[in-house]
Amino acid sequence: DQQVKQNSPSLSVQEGRISILNCDYTNSMFDYFLWYKKYPAEGPTFLISISSIKDKNEDGRFTVFLNKSAKHLSLHIVPSQPGDSAVYFCAASARNAGNMLTFGGGTRLMVKP
Amino acid sequence: DSGVTQTPKHLITATGQRVTLRCSPRSGDLSVYWYQQSLDQGLQFLIQYYNGEERAKGNILERFSAQQFPDLHSELNLSSLELGDSALYFCASSASPVDTQYFGPGTRLTVL
């Protein structure tokens, strides 16, 4: 069973507009959520995280929102830039149960100039 | 650059062989994690070490083993290799077992 799901395999956005990437999870034990960006043939690069005690975390152009009741999180990128084009992975962990990351399947973001 | 290093970058070998992948964590990080990314399974957790001790195990095959050495580098050993073991293998590290994980560039293993 997929405990972390990213239902949109791809997303295309115009430069300067907002990109919204979504992620759903099923495991109530998850208490830490992260977004990673990945280019082909490279390792995932950490972008931003959020603890389950918060509902929003912001870092520059990146904001992550967490809706615990809906078991849903989203990553907002404003404004989107062509250099943001990559695959974005949502990940979740239960930090008191090993902290291993469970990843979603990824969303390919394409930002058009 | 995350500060996590992995060698080799690429590895091509034959079925039935054994290989060793190496990972050096970021300076000061005590926890090391191994993940496998295959086309059909996505990114999957294999195993975690903290300060030399195994801390958590995922769906790691019995043919696979790992260890973390006193200098904190880690090795992942894959034996009796099968075609299906072809994948990207990533190492990640974190300061403690509950901190954010930072990933290395990966080792691409091709089993022919």
CSV table of C-alpha atoms in Angstrom, one decimal:
chain,number,residue,atom,x,y,z
A,1,ASP,CA,0.0,0.0,0.0
A,2,GLN,CA,1.2,3.5,-0.8
A,3,GLN,CA,1.4,5.5,2.4
A,4,VAL,CA,2.5,8.7,0.6
A,5,LYS,CA,0.9,9.6,-2.7
A,6,GLN,CA,1.5,12.3,-5.2
A,7,ASN,CA,-1.4,12.0,-7.6
A,8,SER,CA,-0.1,14.4,-10.3
A,9,PRO,CA,2.8,12.9,-12.2
A,10,SER,CA,3.5,16.2,-13.9
A,11,LEU,CA,2.7,19.9,-13.7
A,12,SER,CA,3.4,22.6,-16.2
A,13,VAL,CA,3.5,26.3,-15.1
A,14,GLN,CA,4.4,29.6,-16.7
A,15,GLU,CA,7.4,31.4,-15.3
A,16,GLY,CA,6.5,33.9,-12.7
A,17,ARG,CA,3.3,32.1,-11.7
A,18,ILE,CA,2.6,29.9,-8.7
A,19,SER,CA,3.4,26.2,-8.7
A,20,ILE,CA,1.4,24.0,-6.3
A,21,LEU,CA,2.4,20.5,-5.8
A,22,ASN,CA,0.2,18.2,-3.7
A,23,CYS,CA,0.8,15.2,-1.5
A,24,ASP,CA,-1.5,12.9,0.5
A,25,TYR,CA,-0.6,10.4,3.2
A,26,THR,CA,-2.4,7.7,5.1
A,27,ASN,CA,-0.2,6.9,8.1
A,28,SER,CA,-1.3,8.8,11.2
A,29,MET,CA,2.1,8.1,12.8
A,30,PHE,CA,3.9,10.4,10.4
A,31,ASP,CA,5.0,13.5,12.3
A,32,TYR,CA,7.5,15.1,9.9
A,33,PHE,CA,7.1,16.0,6.3
A,34,LEU,CA,9.7,17.0,3.8
A,35,TRP,CA,10.0,18.1,0.1
A,36,TYR,CA,13.0,17.2,-2.0
A,37,LYS,CA,13.9,18.3,-5.4
A,38,LYS,CA,15.6,15.9,-7.8
A,39,TYR,CA,17.4,16.2,-11.1
A,40,PRO,CA,18.1,13.1,-13.2
A,41,ALA,CA,21.2,11.2,-12.1
A,42,GLU,CA,21.5,13.3,-8.9
A,43,GLY,CA,20.5,12.7,-5.4
A,44,PRO,CA,17.4,14.3,-3.9
A,45,THR,CA,18.1,17.9,-2.6
A,46,PHE,CA,16.3,18.9,0.6
A,47,LEU,CA,14.0,21.9,0.1
A,48,ILE,CA,11.8,22.5,3.1
A,49,SER,CA,10.2,20.5,5.9
A,50,ILE,CA,7.3,20.8,8.4
A,51,SER,CA,6.6,19.3,11.7
A,52,SER,CA,3.1,17.9,12.4
A,53,ILE,CA,2.7,20.6,15.2
A,54,LYS,CA,2.7,23.3,12.5
A,55,ASP,CA,0.4,24.0,9.6
A,56,LYS,CA,2.7,26.2,7.6
A,57,ASN,CA,6.4,26.7,7.0
A,58,GLU,CA,8.0,29.3,4.7
A,59,ASP,CA,11.5,29.6,3.3
A,60,GLY,CA,11.9,32.2,0.6
A,61,ARG,CA,9.9,31.3,-2.5
A,62,PHE,CA,8.9,28.0,-1.0
A,63,THR,CA,6.0,27.4,1.4
A,64,VAL,CA,4.7,24.1,2.7
A,65,PHE,CA,1.2,23.8,4.1
A,66,LEU,CA,0.0,20.8,6.2
A,67,ASN,CA,-3.6,19.9,6.7
A,68,LYS,CA,-3.5,17.1,9.3
A,69,SER,CA,-7.2,16.4,9.4
A,70,ALA,CA,-7.2,15.8,5.6
A,71,LYS,CA,-3.7,14.1,5.7
A,72,HIS,CA,-2.6,16.5,2.9
A,73,LEU,CA,0.3,18.7,2.3
A,74,SER,CA,1.2,21.0,-0.5
A,75,LEU,CA,4.3,22.9,-1.7
A,76,HIS,CA,3.8,26.4,-3.1
A,77,ILE,CA,6.6,27.9,-5.2
A,78,VAL,CA,6.1,31.6,-5.9
A,79,PRO,CA,7.3,33.0,-8.3
A,80,SER,CA,8.2,29.9,-10.3
A,81,GLN,CA,11.4,30.0,-12.3
A,82,PRO,CA,12.7,27.9,-15.1
A,83,GLY,CA,15.5,26.6,-12.8
A,84,ASP,CA,12.7,25.1,-10.6
A,85,SER,CA,12.0,22.5,-13.3
A,86,ALA,CA,12.8,19.1,-11.7
A,87,VAL,CA,11.0,16.2,-10.1
A,88,TYR,CA,9.7,17.0,-6.6
A,89,PHE,CA,9.3,14.3,-4.0
A,90,CYS,CA,7.1,14.5,-0.9
A,91,ALA,CA,8.4,12.4,2.0
A,92,ALA,CA,7.2,11.6,5.4
A,93,SER,CA,8.6,10.0,8.6
A,94,ALA,CA,7.7,9.0,12.1
A,95,ARG,CA,10.7,10.4,13.9
A,96,ASN,CA,10.1,8.3,17.1
A,97,ALA,CA,9.9,5.1,15.0
A,98,GLY,CA,13.1,5.2,13.1
A,99,ASN,CA,12.8,8.3,11.0
A,100,MET,CA,13.0,6.4,7.8
A,101,LEU,CA,11.5,8.4,4.9
A,102,THR,CA,8.5,7.1,3.0
A,103,PHE,CA,8.5,8.8,-0.4
A,104,GLY,CA,5.7,9.7,-2.8
A,105,GLY,CA,6.1,8.8,-6.5
A,106,GLY,CA,7.2,12.3,-7.5
A,107,THR,CA,5.8,15.1,-9.6
A,108,ARG,CA,7.7,16.5,-12.6
A,109,LEU,CA,7.4,20.2,-12.6
A,110,MET,CA,8.1,22.1,-15.9
A,111,VAL,CA,8.4,25.9,-15.7
A,112,LYS,CA,8.1,27.5,-19.1
A,113,PRO,CA,9.9,30.8,-19.8
B,1,ASP,CA,26.6,19.8,-2.7
B,2,SER,CA,25.0,18.1,0.3
B,3,GLY,CA,28.4,17.1,1.8
B,4,VAL,CA,27.5,13.4,1.5
B,5,THR,CA,29.8,11.5,-0.8
B,6,GLN,CA,29.2,8.1,-2.4
B,7,THR,CA,31.5,5.9,-4.5
B,8,PRO,CA,31.6,4.6,-7.1
B,9,LYS,CA,29.3,6.8,-9.2
B,10,HIS,CA,28.6,3.9,-11.6
B,11,LEU,CA,29.0,0.2,-11.3
B,12,ILE,CA,28.4,-2.4,-14.0
B,13,THR,CA,28.6,-6.1,-13.0
B,14,ALA,CA,27.2,-9.5,-13.8
B,15,THR,CA,24.5,-11.6,-12.2
B,16,GLY,CA,25.7,-13.6,-9.3
B,17,GLN,CA,28.5,-11.1,-8.4
B,18,ARG,CA,29.0,-9.2,-5.2
B,19,VAL,CA,29.6,-5.4,-4.9
B,20,THR,CA,30.2,-2.9,-2.2
B,21,LEU,CA,28.9,0.7,-2.2
B,22,ARG,CA,30.5,3.3,0.0
B,23,CYS,CA,29.1,6.3,1.7
B,24,SER,CA,30.7,9.1,3.7
B,25,PRO,CA,28.2,11.2,5.7
B,26,ARG,CA,28.3,15.0,6.2
B,27,SER,CA,30.8,16.1,8.7
B,28,GLY,CA,29.4,15.7,12.2
B,29,ASP,CA,26.4,13.5,11.1
B,30,LEU,CA,26.1,10.3,13.1
B,31,SER,CA,23.2,8.7,11.3
B,32,VAL,CA,23.4,7.1,7.9
B,33,TYR,CA,20.5,5.8,5.8
B,34,TRP,CA,20.5,3.7,2.6
B,35,TYR,CA,17.7,4.0,-0.1
B,36,GLN,CA,17.1,2.2,-3.4
B,37,GLN,CA,15.5,3.9,-6.3
B,38,SER,CA,14.3,1.5,-9.0
B,39,LEU,CA,12.0,2.3,-12.0
B,40,ASP,CA,9.0,0.3,-10.7
B,41,GLN,CA,9.4,0.8,-6.9
B,42,GLY,CA,10.4,4.5,-6.5
B,43,LEU,CA,12.6,5.5,-3.6
B,44,GLN,CA,12.6,2.9,-0.9
B,45,PHE,CA,14.2,2.8,2.5
B,46,LEU,CA,16.7,0.0,3.1
B,47,ILE,CA,18.5,0.4,6.4
B,48,GLN,CA,19.6,3.0,9.0
B,49,TYR,CA,22.7,3.1,11.2
B,50,TYR,CA,23.3,5.5,14.1
B,51,ASN,CA,26.8,5.8,15.5
B,52,GLY,CA,27.8,2.4,14.3
B,53,GLU,CA,24.7,0.5,15.4
B,54,GLU,CA,21.8,-0.7,13.2
B,55,ARG,CA,18.8,1.3,14.1
B,56,ALA,CA,16.0,0.5,11.6
B,57,LYS,CA,15.5,-1.9,8.7
B,58,GLY,CA,13.2,-1.5,5.7
B,59,ASN,CA,12.5,-4.0,3.0
B,60,ILE,CA,16.1,-5.0,2.6
B,61,LEU,CA,16.8,-8.3,1.0
B,62,GLU,CA,18.7,-10.9,2.9
B,63,ARG,CA,21.4,-10.8,0.1
B,64,PHE,CA,22.0,-7.2,1.1
B,65,SER,CA,23.9,-6.1,4.2
B,66,ALA,CA,25.4,-2.9,5.5
B,67,GLN,CA,27.6,-1.6,8.3
B,68,GLN,CA,28.8,1.7,9.7
B,69,PHE,CA,32.4,1.9,10.7
B,70,PRO,CA,34.0,3.8,13.7
B,71,ASP,CA,34.9,6.7,11.4
B,72,LEU,CA,31.1,6.8,10.5
B,73,HIS,CA,31.4,5.9,6.9
B,74,SER,CA,29.1,3.2,5.8
B,75,GLU,CA,29.2,0.4,3.2
B,76,LEU,CA,26.3,-1.4,1.6
B,77,ASN,CA,27.1,-4.9,0.4
B,78,LEU,CA,25.0,-6.5,-2.3
B,79,SER,CA,25.6,-10.2,-3.1
B,80,SER,CA,24.3,-12.8,-5.5
B,81,LEU,CA,23.2,-10.0,-7.7
B,82,GLU,CA,20.2,-10.3,-9.9
B,83,LEU,CA,19.0,-8.3,-12.9
B,84,GLY,CA,16.3,-6.7,-10.7
B,85,ASP,CA,18.9,-5.2,-8.4
B,86,SER,CA,19.8,-2.7,-11.1
B,87,ALA,CA,18.9,0.6,-9.5
B,88,LEU,CA,20.2,3.9,-8.1
B,89,TYR,CA,21.4,3.5,-4.5
B,90,PHE,CA,21.4,6.6,-2.4
B,91,CYS,CA,23.0,7.2,1.0
B,92,ALA,CA,21.7,10.0,3.3
B,93,SER,CA,22.9,11.3,6.6
B,94,SER,CA,21.5,13.3,9.5
B,95,ALA,CA,23.0,14.8,12.6
B,96,SER,CA,20.8,12.6,14.8
B,97,PRO,CA,18.2,9.9,14.2
B,98,VAL,CA,15.4,12.5,14.1
B,99,ASP,CA,16.9,15.2,12.0
B,100,THR,CA,16.5,16.1,8.3
B,101,GLN,CA,18.3,13.7,6.0
B,102,TYR,CA,20.7,15.0,3.3
B,103,PHE,CA,21.3,12.8,0.3
B,104,GLY,CA,24.4,11.9,-1.6
B,105,PRO,CA,24.7,11.8,-5.4
B,106,GLY,CA,24.0,8.1,-5.6
B,107,THR,CA,25.6,5.0,-7.1
B,108,ARG,CA,24.0,3.6,-10.3
B,109,LEU,CA,24.3,-0.1,-10.3
B,110,THR,CA,23.7,-2.0,-13.5
B,111,VAL,CA,23.5,-5.8,-13.4
B,112,LEU,CA,24.0,-7.5,-16.7
